[in-house]
PDB file of C-alpha atoms in Angstrom:
ATOM      1  CA  UNK A 295     -28.343  17.766 -33.428  1.00 58.00           C
ATOM      2  CA  UNK A 296     -26.858  14.300 -33.713  1.00 73.00           C
ATOM      3  CA  UNK A 297     -23.281  15.285 -32.645  1.00 81.00           C
ATOM      4  CA  UNK A 298     -22.236  14.400 -29.074  1.00 80.00           C
ATOM      5  CA  UNK A 299     -20.391  17.003 -26.976  1.00 78.00           C
ATOM      6  CA  UNK A 300     -18.285  15.464 -24.127  1.00 77.00           C
ATOM      7  CA  UNK A 301     -18.113  17.139 -20.829  1.00 73.00           C
ATOM      8  CA  UNK A 302     -14.933  19.242 -20.604  1.00 72.00           C
ATOM      9  CA  UNK A 303     -12.145  17.852 -18.288  1.00 67.00           C
ATOM     10  CA  UNK A 304     -11.284  20.125 -15.456  1.00 65.00           C
ATOM     11  CA  UNK A 305      -7.976  21.900 -16.054  1.00 65.00           C
ATOM     12  CA  UNK A 306      -6.488  21.404 -12.502  1.00 63.00           C
ATOM     13  CA  UNK A 307      -7.853  17.856 -11.832  1.00 54.00           C
ATOM     14  CA  UNK A 308      -5.124  15.820 -10.296  1.00 58.00           C
ATOM     15  CA  UNK A 309      -4.687  12.246 -11.306  1.00 75.00           C
ATOM     16  CA  UNK A 310      -5.284   9.454  -8.871  1.00 81.00           C
ATOM     17  CA  UNK A 311      -2.362   7.706  -7.359  1.00 84.00           C
ATOM     18  CA  UNK A 312      -2.536   3.863  -7.856  1.00 84.00           C
ATOM     19  CA  UNK A 313      -0.065   0.968  -7.552  1.00 87.00           C
ATOM     20  CA  UNK A 314       1.479  -0.376 -10.689  1.00 90.00           C
ATOM     21  CA  UNK A 315       1.204  -3.986 -11.709  1.00 93.00           C
ATOM     22  CA  UNK A 316       4.847  -4.668 -10.625  1.00 92.00           C
ATOM     23  CA  UNK A 317       4.306  -2.954  -7.262  1.00 91.00           C
ATOM     24  CA  UNK A 318       1.126  -4.989  -6.697  1.00 93.00           C
ATOM     25  CA  UNK A 319       3.014  -8.114  -7.640  1.00 93.00           C
ATOM     26  CA  UNK A 320       5.664  -7.544  -4.941  1.00 92.00           C
ATOM     27  CA  UNK A 321       2.886  -6.581  -2.330  1.00 92.00           C
ATOM     28  CA  UNK A 322       0.723  -9.628  -3.112  1.00 92.00           C
ATOM     29  CA  UNK A 323       3.691 -11.986  -2.891  1.00 92.00           C
ATOM     30  CA  UNK A 324       4.393 -10.810   0.650  1.00 91.00           C
ATOM     31  CA  UNK A 325       0.585 -10.954   1.329  1.00 90.00           C
ATOM     32  CA  UNK A 326       0.357 -14.690   0.178  1.00 90.00           C
ATOM     33  CA  UNK A 327       3.295 -15.687   2.371  1.00 89.00           C
ATOM     34  CA  UNK A 328       1.677 -14.035   5.375  1.00 89.00           C
ATOM     35  CA  UNK A 329      -1.692 -15.595   4.553  1.00 89.00           C
ATOM     36  CA  UNK A 330      -0.062 -19.037   4.408  1.00 88.00           C
ATOM     37  CA  UNK A 331       1.660 -18.371   7.817  1.00 86.00           C
ATOM     38  CA  UNK A 332      -1.805 -17.605   9.208  1.00 85.00           C
ATOM     39  CA  UNK A 333      -0.865 -13.924  10.113  1.00 85.00           C
ATOM     40  CA  UNK A 334      -3.108 -12.074   7.698  1.00 87.00           C
ATOM     41  CA  UNK A 335      -6.528 -12.722   6.411  1.00 89.00           C
ATOM     42  CA  UNK A 336      -7.850  -9.780   4.349  1.00 90.00           C
ATOM     43  CA  UNK A 337      -6.778  -6.769   2.566  1.00 91.00           C
ATOM     44  CA  UNK A 338      -8.140  -3.487   1.030  1.00 91.00           C
ATOM     45  CA  UNK A 339      -6.880  -1.137  -1.656  1.00 92.00           C
ATOM     46  CA  UNK A 340      -7.639   2.687  -1.727  1.00 90.00           C
ATOM     47  CA  UNK A 341      -6.700   5.158  -4.408  1.00 90.00           C
ATOM     48  CA  UNK A 342      -6.757   8.782  -3.637  1.00 88.00           C
ATOM     49  CA  UNK A 343      -5.578  12.005  -5.201  1.00 88.00           C
ATOM     50  CA  UNK A 344      -2.176  12.047  -3.328  1.00 89.00           C
ATOM     51  CA  UNK A 345      -1.895   8.441  -1.957  1.00 91.00           C
ATOM     52  CA  UNK A 346      -2.475   4.923  -2.815  1.00 92.00           C
ATOM     53  CA  UNK A 347      -2.936   2.527   0.236  1.00 93.00           C
ATOM     54  CA  UNK A 348      -2.833  -1.268   0.632  1.00 94.00           C
ATOM     55  CA  UNK A 349      -4.308  -2.043   4.078  1.00 93.00           C
ATOM     56  CA  UNK A 350      -3.823  -5.453   5.797  1.00 92.00           C
ATOM     57  CA  UNK A 351      -6.173  -6.886   8.171  1.00 91.00           C
ATOM     58  CA  UNK A 352      -6.167  -9.911  10.609  1.00 85.00           C
ATOM     59  CA  UNK A 353      -9.941 -10.072  10.570  1.00 76.00           C
ATOM     60  CA  UNK A 354     -12.275  -8.202   8.180  1.00 68.00           C
ATOM     61  CA  UNK A 355     -14.054  -5.998  10.853  1.00 68.00           C
ATOM     62  CA  UNK A 356     -10.797  -4.768  12.405  1.00 76.00           C
ATOM     63  CA  UNK A 357      -8.561  -1.753  11.932  1.00 85.00           C
ATOM     64  CA  UNK A 358      -5.787  -2.576   9.511  1.00 88.00           C
ATOM     65  CA  UNK A 359      -2.604  -4.122  11.050  1.00 89.00           C
ATOM     66  CA  UNK A 360      -0.409  -2.414   8.555  1.00 91.00           C
ATOM     67  CA  UNK A 361      -0.805   0.142   5.724  1.00 92.00           C
ATOM     68  CA  UNK A 362       1.536   0.194   2.725  1.00 93.00           C
ATOM     69  CA  UNK A 363       1.340   3.663   1.319  1.00 92.00           C
ATOM     70  CA  UNK A 364       2.609   5.051  -1.975  1.00 92.00           C
ATOM     71  CA  UNK A 365       2.956   8.963  -2.028  1.00 88.00           C
ATOM     72  CA  UNK A 366       4.788  10.009  -5.172  1.00 86.00           C
ATOM     73  CA  UNK A 367       5.151  13.637  -4.000  1.00 85.00           C
ATOM     74  CA  UNK A 368       7.533  12.288  -1.268  1.00 82.00           C
ATOM     75  CA  UNK A 369       9.817  10.644  -3.826  1.00 83.00           C
ATOM     76  CA  UNK A 370      12.574  13.134  -3.642  1.00 84.00           C
ATOM     77  CA  UNK A 371      12.422  13.620   0.126  1.00 85.00           C
ATOM     78  CA  UNK A 372      11.691  10.693   2.419  1.00 84.00           C
ATOM     79  CA  UNK A 373      10.825   8.150  -0.140  1.00 84.00           C
ATOM     80  CA  UNK A 374       7.481   7.407  -1.842  1.00 89.00           C
ATOM     81  CA  UNK A 375       6.737   4.101   0.024  1.00 92.00           C
ATOM     82  CA  UNK A 376       5.973   3.699   3.569  1.00 93.00           C
ATOM     83  CA  UNK A 377       4.843   0.857   5.967  1.00 93.00           C
ATOM     84  CA  UNK A 378       2.707   2.202   8.838  1.00 92.00           C
ATOM     85  CA  UNK A 379       1.646   0.203  11.846  1.00 89.00           C
ATOM     86  CA  UNK A 380      -1.631  -0.152  13.670  1.00 88.00           C
ATOM     87  CA  UNK A 381      -0.887   2.791  15.906  1.00 89.00           C
ATOM     88  CA  UNK A 382       0.102   5.143  13.042  1.00 88.00           C
ATOM     89  CA  UNK A 383       3.871   4.876  13.565  1.00 90.00           C
ATOM     90  CA  UNK A 384       5.889   4.695  10.344  1.00 91.00           C
ATOM     91  CA  UNK A 385       7.940   1.496  10.478  1.00 91.00           C
ATOM     92  CA  UNK A 386       9.899   1.958   7.222  1.00 91.00           C
ATOM     93  CA  UNK A 387      10.163   4.522   4.496  1.00 92.00           C
ATOM     94  CA  UNK A 388      12.069   4.548   1.230  1.00 90.00           C
ATOM     95  CA  UNK A 389      12.072   4.645  -2.506  1.00 90.00           C
ATOM     96  CA  UNK A 390      12.603   0.841  -3.045  1.00 91.00           C
ATOM     97  CA  UNK A 391       9.399  -1.029  -2.284  1.00 90.00           C
ATOM     98  CA  UNK A 392      11.247  -4.420  -1.782  1.00 91.00           C
ATOM     99  CA  UNK A 393      13.505  -2.946   0.874  1.00 91.00           C
ATOM    100  CA  UNK A 394      10.581  -1.112   2.615  1.00 90.00           C
ATOM    101  CA  UNK A 395       8.671  -4.386   2.776  1.00 90.00           C
ATOM    102  CA  UNK A 396      11.507  -6.154   4.488  1.00 90.00           C
ATOM    103  CA  UNK A 397      10.295  -4.871   7.886  1.00 89.00           C
ATOM    104  CA  UNK A 398       7.232  -7.012   7.313  1.00 86.00           C
ATOM    105  CA  UNK A 399       9.171 -10.115   6.241  1.00 80.00           C
ATOM    106  CA  UNK A 400      11.001 -10.169   9.625  1.00 71.00           C
ATOM    107  CA  UNK A 401       7.545 -10.891  11.177  1.00 66.00           C
ATOM    108  CA  UNK A 402       7.658 -14.209   9.480  1.00 61.00           C
ATOM    109  CA  UNK A 403      11.022 -15.273  11.146  1.00 59.00           C
ATOM    110  CA  UNK A 404      10.517 -16.843  14.466  1.00 58.00           C
ATOM    111  CA  UNK A 405      12.791 -18.701  16.823  1.00 48.00           C
ATOM    112  CA  UNK A 406      12.191 -22.448  16.855  1.00 50.00           C
ATOM    113  CA  UNK A 407      12.543 -24.021  20.114  1.00 55.00           C
TER     114      UNK A 407
END
């Protein structure tokens, strides 16, 4: 009567996709530079069954400016990382997170008059 029986784990329950600590380090480094430049102000992280999303906002109540997505199922096809713009257009896709995020680094480069 005193033994505890745990609930059985579902057999086909897929794992949640999440960013690894090293991936978050790369993303938050870029985020910090963009905050210092005054471009970004807030972010949100979502972890779902098949995708992990890091959303970047200019203001908290708006739609995200950019979404950085990780989809491990696309690793062998188009690449598991993608940067998606506010209009849903895929700006860059690939398997190396640093090279995919370069498309956002270019936003920091401005002509000096």
